[in-house]
Amino acid sequence: MRRAFLLICLLILSACGAPSSDPGGRTTIGDRDPVNFRGRAPSSFAVRGIDVARFQKKVDWARARKAGVEFAFIKATEGGDLRDPMFRTHWRGAQRAGVRRGAYHFYYFCTPPEVQARWFIRTVPKTAGALPPVLDMEWNPFSPTCQRRPTGQIVRGEMRVFLEMVERHYGQKPIIYTTPGFYDDAGLGAFSDYEFWLRTTAKTPREAYPGQSWRFWQYTATGILPGTPGDVDINVFNGSRDFWESWLSQRAR
């Protein structure tokens, strides 16, 4: 009877998307609301990671690393004066656990790009081995202070200013993060000389961004990690494990 009861409990936890375990008993990354993607599934990619911000109040980085988290993008700044209150904590925690880390900036359409780039540079240390910096470009219709929605031409011009300033400082070409709607509205396909980190939680990147190459895919916002309360964004790297190591050696100086 006890054995049957335990089996039922395990089945219920599995159905709810709780973290699964590998054959050695190690807890791995889970998903509270998984999607059955048409095409190549996220689970088929060799390297996975997370992105975090102030919403993740506590991350057990050591357990996350053991669960299979190999990289993390950490929110550092927004606009020209907002520093994510959890940035320093996450930045240090990831480093101590051996998780490869990079910082991202959430773009604000009512502050000049030069001001935003300088704020990011002031906040994020120039650290050997860090992943390339990331520019997060998406519409924010819920902003209480900025309702500006520039044309695609203006957006791309402002992005170039930010990206070039940041690249000069860190010595690495930044990555562009975006969503399907913003990508189309702003014509971000014009940035063929940059690598992309793409958000799409219902379709594969091939379906959501036809013809666009990509390096990272944010495939869920309902990820589950051991020792980390609440939902977490989970991402995959587009490439084999060997290519991941090669990419790190070329980009993360």
mmCIF file of C-alpha atoms in Angstrom:
data_model
loop_
_atom_site.group_PDB
_atom_site.id
_atom_site.type_symbol
_atom_site.label_atom_id
_atom_site.label_comp_id
_atom_site.label_asym_id
_atom_site.label_seq_id
_atom_site.Cartn_x
_atom_site.Cartn_y
_atom_site.Cartn_z
ATOM 1 C CA MET A 1 0.000 0.000 0.000
ATOM 2 C CA ARG A 2 2.778 2.441 0.953
ATOM 3 C CA ARG A 3 4.644 1.666 -2.269
ATOM 4 C CA ALA A 4 1.532 2.330 -4.345
ATOM 5 C CA PHE A 5 0.945 5.615 -2.503
ATOM 6 C CA LEU A 6 4.491 6.785 -3.198
ATOM 7 C CA LEU A 7 4.141 5.858 -6.870
ATOM 8 C CA ILE A 8 0.951 7.928 -7.149
ATOM 9 C CA CYS A 9 2.704 10.920 -5.526
ATOM 10 C CA LEU A 10 5.574 10.697 -7.983
ATOM 11 C CA LEU A 11 3.198 10.553 -10.925
ATOM 12 C CA ILE A 12 1.356 13.641 -9.683
ATOM 13 C CA LEU A 13 4.594 15.601 -9.273
ATOM 14 C CA SER A 14 5.719 14.567 -12.733
ATOM 15 C CA ALA A 15 2.431 15.692 -14.272
ATOM 16 C CA CYS A 16 2.789 19.092 -12.603
ATOM 17 C CA GLY A 17 6.159 19.679 -14.238
ATOM 18 C CA ALA A 18 8.308 19.312 -11.130
ATOM 19 C CA PRO A 19 12.068 18.971 -11.647
ATOM 20 C CA SER A 20 12.920 15.505 -12.900
ATOM 21 C CA SER A 21 15.877 13.349 -11.903
ATOM 22 C CA ASP A 22 18.530 11.725 -14.020
ATOM 23 C CA PRO A 23 19.491 8.047 -13.520
ATOM 24 C CA GLY A 24 22.008 9.080 -10.868
ATOM 25 C CA GLY A 25 19.328 10.785 -8.790
ATOM 26 C CA ARG A 26 20.458 14.329 -9.550
ATOM 27 C CA THR A 27 17.633 16.872 -9.820
ATOM 28 C CA THR A 28 17.440 18.528 -13.236
ATOM 29 C CA ILE A 29 15.700 21.451 -14.883
ATOM 30 C CA GLY A 30 11.903 21.165 -15.141
ATOM 31 C CA ASP A 31 9.006 23.097 -16.644
ATOM 32 C CA ARG A 32 5.696 23.794 -14.919
ATOM 33 C CA ASP A 33 3.848 24.270 -18.231
ATOM 34 C CA PRO A 34 5.805 22.543 -21.010
ATOM 35 C CA VAL A 35 4.985 23.044 -24.679
ATOM 36 C CA ASN A 36 5.129 20.357 -27.348
ATOM 37 C CA PHE A 37 6.981 22.302 -30.044
ATOM 38 C CA ARG A 38 6.589 21.369 -33.676
ATOM 39 C CA GLY A 39 10.093 20.846 -34.967
ATOM 40 C CA ARG A 40 13.236 20.569 -32.876
ATOM 41 C CA ALA A 41 12.436 20.446 -29.158
ATOM 42 C CA PRO A 42 14.456 22.435 -26.589
ATOM 43 C CA SER A 43 15.405 19.191 -24.836
ATOM 44 C CA SER A 44 17.467 18.187 -27.870
ATOM 45 C CA PHE A 45 19.956 21.026 -27.356
ATOM 46 C CA ALA A 46 23.088 20.177 -25.383
ATOM 47 C CA VAL A 47 23.544 23.414 -23.413
ATOM 48 C CA ARG A 48 20.906 25.148 -21.288
ATOM 49 C CA GLY A 49 20.831 28.215 -19.101
ATOM 50 C CA ILE A 50 18.604 30.769 -17.384
ATOM 51 C CA ASP A 51 18.016 34.496 -17.223
ATOM 52 C CA VAL A 52 17.229 36.255 -13.968
ATOM 53 C CA ALA A 53 16.331 39.659 -12.562
ATOM 54 C CA ARG A 54 14.879 41.134 -9.384
ATOM 55 C CA PHE A 55 11.909 38.752 -9.583
ATOM 56 C CA GLN A 56 14.196 35.870 -8.639
ATOM 57 C CA LYS A 57 14.776 36.805 -5.011
ATOM 58 C CA LYS A 58 16.763 33.674 -4.250
ATOM 59 C CA VAL A 59 18.700 31.430 -6.591
ATOM 60 C CA ASP A 60 20.621 28.473 -5.253
ATOM 61 C CA TRP A 61 23.334 28.775 -7.874
ATOM 62 C CA ALA A 62 25.231 25.680 -6.780
ATOM 63 C CA ARG A 63 22.121 23.508 -7.126
ATOM 64 C CA ALA A 64 21.221 25.189 -10.407
ATOM 65 C CA ARG A 65 24.658 24.339 -11.782
ATOM 66 C CA LYS A 66 24.304 20.706 -10.690
ATOM 67 C CA ALA A 67 20.857 20.622 -12.330
ATOM 68 C CA GLY A 68 22.356 21.518 -15.702
ATOM 69 C CA VAL A 69 22.413 25.338 -15.806
ATOM 70 C CA GLU A 70 25.584 26.267 -17.683
ATOM 71 C CA PHE A 71 24.997 29.953 -18.376
ATOM 72 C CA ALA A 72 22.957 32.854 -17.044
ATOM 73 C CA PHE A 73 21.998 36.244 -18.405
ATOM 74 C CA ILE A 74 21.448 38.639 -15.515
ATOM 75 C CA LYS A 75 19.537 41.914 -15.706
ATOM 76 C CA ALA A 76 21.820 44.799 -14.808
ATOM 77 C CA THR A 77 20.164 48.027 -15.908
ATOM 78 C CA GLU A 78 17.117 49.683 -17.412
ATOM 79 C CA GLY A 79 17.017 53.122 -18.970
ATOM 80 C CA GLY A 80 19.562 55.626 -17.724
ATOM 81 C CA ASP A 81 19.243 55.333 -13.961
ATOM 82 C CA LEU A 82 17.700 52.017 -12.880
ATOM 83 C CA ARG A 83 19.993 49.296 -11.541
ATOM 84 C CA ASP A 84 18.402 45.918 -10.895
ATOM 85 C CA PRO A 85 18.558 45.453 -7.108
ATOM 86 C CA MET A 86 19.506 41.776 -7.471
ATOM 87 C CA PHE A 87 22.229 42.259 -10.076
ATOM 88 C CA ARG A 88 25.258 42.156 -7.808
ATOM 89 C CA THR A 89 23.896 39.199 -5.812
ATOM 90 C CA HIS A 90 23.164 37.142 -8.937
ATOM 91 C CA TRP A 91 26.423 38.189 -10.615
ATOM 92 C CA ARG A 92 28.527 36.976 -7.686
ATOM 93 C CA GLY A 93 26.430 33.877 -7.053
ATOM 94 C CA ALA A 94 26.699 32.650 -10.645
ATOM 95 C CA GLN A 95 30.447 33.182 -10.644
ATOM 96 C CA ARG A 96 30.959 31.263 -7.419
ATOM 97 C CA ALA A 97 28.970 28.304 -8.795
ATOM 98 C CA GLY A 98 30.897 28.169 -12.064
ATOM 99 C CA VAL A 99 27.942 29.329 -14.190
ATOM 100 C CA ARG A 100 29.029 31.401 -17.195
ATOM 101 C CA ARG A 101 27.350 34.784 -16.805
ATOM 102 C CA GLY A 102 26.511 37.821 -18.875
ATOM 103 C CA ALA A 103 24.604 41.041 -18.164
ATOM 104 C CA TYR A 104 21.709 42.593 -20.046
ATOM 105 C CA HIS A 105 20.197 46.061 -20.396
ATOM 106 C CA PHE A 106 16.463 46.677 -20.844
ATOM 107 C CA TYR A 107 16.062 49.537 -23.331
ATOM 108 C CA TYR A 108 13.937 52.576 -22.433
ATOM 109 C CA PHE A 109 12.585 54.661 -25.297
ATOM 110 C CA CYS A 110 12.518 57.994 -23.444
ATOM 111 C CA THR A 111 16.240 58.197 -22.619
ATOM 112 C CA PRO A 112 19.033 58.848 -25.169
ATOM 113 C CA PRO A 113 21.016 55.727 -26.094
ATOM 114 C CA GLU A 114 24.308 57.360 -25.076
ATOM 115 C CA VAL A 115 23.001 57.859 -21.537
ATOM 116 C CA GLN A 116 21.801 54.266 -21.345
ATOM 117 C CA ALA A 117 25.091 52.855 -22.633
ATOM 118 C CA ARG A 118 27.084 54.879 -20.105
ATOM 119 C CA TRP A 119 24.803 53.677 -17.298
ATOM 120 C CA PHE A 120 25.263 50.036 -18.303
ATOM 121 C CA ILE A 121 29.044 50.484 -18.504
ATOM 122 C CA ARG A 122 29.077 52.154 -15.095
ATOM 123 C CA THR A 123 27.096 49.269 -13.569
ATOM 124 C CA VAL A 124 28.554 46.118 -15.157
ATOM 125 C CA PRO A 125 32.207 45.327 -14.430
ATOM 126 C CA LYS A 126 34.522 44.483 -17.289
ATOM 127 C CA THR A 127 35.206 40.902 -16.237
ATOM 128 C CA ALA A 128 37.393 38.327 -17.952
ATOM 129 C CA GLY A 129 35.343 35.319 -19.018
ATOM 130 C CA ALA A 130 31.996 37.101 -19.002
ATOM 131 C CA LEU A 131 29.514 36.386 -21.778
ATOM 132 C CA PRO A 132 28.875 39.179 -24.273
ATOM 133 C CA PRO A 133 26.646 42.026 -23.053
ATOM 134 C CA VAL A 134 23.010 41.907 -24.180
ATOM 135 C CA LEU A 135 20.655 44.642 -25.376
ATOM 136 C CA ASP A 136 17.046 43.727 -24.547
ATOM 137 C CA MET A 137 14.710 45.275 -27.139
ATOM 138 C CA GLU A 138 10.955 44.903 -26.661
ATOM 139 C CA TRP A 139 7.902 47.116 -26.368
ATOM 140 C CA ASN A 140 6.814 47.948 -22.840
ATOM 141 C CA PRO A 141 3.143 48.998 -23.086
ATOM 142 C CA PHE A 142 2.773 48.967 -19.296
ATOM 143 C CA SER A 143 5.439 51.590 -18.594
ATOM 144 C CA PRO A 144 3.934 54.344 -16.412
ATOM 145 C CA THR A 145 6.573 56.878 -17.485
ATOM 146 C CA CYS A 146 7.272 56.297 -21.188
ATOM 147 C CA GLN A 147 4.675 55.735 -23.905
ATOM 148 C CA ARG A 148 7.036 56.609 -26.774
ATOM 149 C CA ARG A 149 6.942 54.108 -29.633
ATOM 150 C CA PRO A 150 9.481 55.192 -32.261
ATOM 151 C CA THR A 151 9.555 54.109 -35.883
ATOM 152 C CA GLY A 152 11.728 51.192 -36.876
ATOM 153 C CA GLN A 153 14.272 53.511 -38.451
ATOM 154 C CA ILE A 154 14.671 55.515 -35.231
ATOM 155 C CA VAL A 155 14.830 52.347 -33.118
ATOM 156 C CA ARG A 156 17.579 50.859 -35.258
ATOM 157 C CA GLY A 157 19.562 54.095 -35.171
ATOM 158 C CA GLU A 158 19.391 54.293 -31.378
ATOM 159 C CA MET A 159 20.330 50.649 -31.079
ATOM 160 C CA ARG A 160 23.446 51.164 -33.204
ATOM 161 C CA VAL A 161 24.613 53.944 -30.883
ATOM 162 C CA PHE A 162 24.163 51.797 -27.782
ATOM 163 C CA LEU A 163 25.662 48.661 -29.308
ATOM 164 C CA GLU A 164 28.758 50.396 -30.632
ATOM 165 C CA MET A 165 29.484 52.202 -27.356
ATOM 166 C CA VAL A 166 29.147 48.994 -25.359
ATOM 167 C CA GLU A 167 31.269 47.002 -27.808
ATOM 168 C CA ARG A 168 34.075 49.557 -27.627
ATOM 169 C CA HIS A 169 34.135 49.347 -23.843
ATOM 170 C CA TYR A 170 33.897 45.579 -23.339
ATOM 171 C CA GLY A 171 35.717 44.459 -26.467
ATOM 172 C CA GLN A 172 32.877 42.093 -27.343
ATOM 173 C CA LYS A 173 30.088 42.452 -29.862
ATOM 174 C CA PRO A 174 26.803 42.544 -27.922
ATOM 175 C CA ILE A 175 23.913 40.142 -28.434
ATOM 176 C CA ILE A 176 20.405 41.388 -29.263
ATOM 177 C CA TYR A 177 17.444 39.979 -27.326
ATOM 178 C CA THR A 178 13.966 40.524 -28.730
ATOM 179 C CA THR A 179 10.403 39.265 -29.144
ATOM 180 C CA PRO A 180 8.536 38.363 -32.363
ATOM 181 C CA GLY A 181 6.357 41.495 -32.371
ATOM 182 C CA PHE A 182 9.227 43.890 -31.764
ATOM 183 C CA TYR A 183 11.448 42.103 -34.259
ATOM 184 C CA ASP A 184 8.853 42.643 -36.984
ATOM 185 C CA ASP A 185 7.856 46.192 -35.990
ATOM 186 C CA ALA A 186 11.414 47.510 -35.797
ATOM 187 C CA GLY A 187 12.856 45.551 -38.698
ATOM 188 C CA LEU A 188 15.583 43.923 -36.640
ATOM 189 C CA GLY A 189 16.439 41.573 -39.467
ATOM 190 C CA ALA A 190 18.670 44.441 -40.607
ATOM 191 C CA PHE A 191 21.130 43.542 -37.823
ATOM 192 C CA SER A 192 22.657 40.673 -39.766
ATOM 193 C CA ASP A 193 26.063 41.386 -38.208
ATOM 194 C CA TYR A 194 24.842 40.575 -34.677
ATOM 195 C CA GLU A 195 23.935 37.384 -32.864
ATOM 196 C CA PHE A 196 20.385 37.080 -31.535
ATOM 197 C CA TRP A 197 18.798 35.767 -28.366
ATOM 198 C CA LEU A 198 15.179 35.125 -29.314
ATOM 199 C CA ARG A 199 12.097 34.763 -27.154
ATOM 200 C CA THR A 200 9.415 32.412 -28.415
ATOM 201 C CA THR A 201 7.466 30.219 -26.019
ATOM 202 C CA ALA A 202 4.790 28.808 -28.335
ATOM 203 C CA LYS A 203 6.722 28.251 -31.571
ATOM 204 C CA THR A 204 10.280 27.339 -32.503
ATOM 205 C CA PRO A 205 12.575 30.183 -33.645
ATOM 206 C CA ARG A 206 12.307 28.892 -37.206
ATOM 207 C CA GLU A 207 8.532 29.384 -37.086
ATOM 208 C CA ALA A 208 8.475 32.663 -35.149
ATOM 209 C CA TYR A 209 11.430 34.342 -36.899
ATOM 210 C CA PRO A 210 11.584 32.894 -40.426
ATOM 211 C CA GLY A 211 15.052 33.147 -41.896
ATOM 212 C CA GLN A 212 16.672 34.641 -38.800
ATOM 213 C CA SER A 213 19.759 32.948 -37.388
ATOM 214 C CA TRP A 214 20.056 32.792 -33.619
ATOM 215 C CA ARG A 215 22.455 31.886 -30.848
ATOM 216 C CA PHE A 216 20.132 31.611 -27.808
ATOM 217 C CA TRP A 217 16.459 30.683 -27.514
ATOM 218 C CA GLN A 218 14.310 31.599 -24.510
ATOM 219 C CA TYR A 219 11.713 28.857 -24.805
ATOM 220 C CA THR A 220 9.795 29.031 -21.526
ATOM 221 C CA ALA A 221 8.963 31.423 -18.701
ATOM 222 C CA THR A 222 7.705 28.617 -16.458
ATOM 223 C CA GLY A 223 10.925 26.798 -15.744
ATOM 224 C CA ILE A 224 11.574 25.095 -12.418
ATOM 225 C CA LEU A 225 14.937 24.867 -10.678
ATOM 226 C CA PRO A 226 15.828 23.116 -7.428
ATOM 227 C CA GLY A 227 16.365 25.623 -4.637
ATOM 228 C CA THR A 228 14.903 28.526 -6.632
ATOM 229 C CA PRO A 229 11.347 29.594 -5.702
ATOM 230 C CA GLY A 230 8.923 30.579 -8.452
ATOM 231 C CA ASP A 231 9.146 30.399 -12.223
ATOM 232 C CA VAL A 232 12.387 30.944 -14.134
ATOM 233 C CA ASP A 233 13.083 31.656 -17.805
ATOM 234 C CA ILE A 234 14.955 28.758 -19.421
ATOM 235 C CA ASN A 235 17.125 29.083 -22.530
ATOM 236 C CA VAL A 236 19.150 26.893 -24.859
ATOM 237 C CA PHE A 237 22.326 27.538 -26.826
ATOM 238 C CA ASN A 238 22.156 26.825 -30.537
ATOM 239 C CA GLY A 239 25.006 24.420 -31.050
ATOM 240 C CA SER A 240 26.739 21.288 -29.858
ATOM 241 C CA ARG A 241 28.731 21.119 -26.646
ATOM 242 C CA ASP A 242 31.967 21.335 -28.634
ATOM 243 C CA PHE A 243 30.683 24.410 -30.422
ATOM 244 C CA TRP A 244 29.668 25.928 -27.070
ATOM 245 C CA GLU A 245 33.239 25.601 -25.838
ATOM 246 C CA SER A 246 34.563 27.023 -29.084
ATOM 247 C CA TRP A 247 32.088 29.916 -28.969
ATOM 248 C CA LEU A 248 33.086 30.710 -25.383
ATOM 249 C CA SER A 249 36.766 30.795 -26.283
ATOM 250 C CA GLN A 250 36.081 33.225 -29.138
ATOM 251 C CA ARG A 251 33.520 35.520 -27.502
ATOM 252 C CA ALA A 252 34.009 35.438 -23.718
ATOM 253 C CA ARG A 253 37.412 37.002 -23.200
#
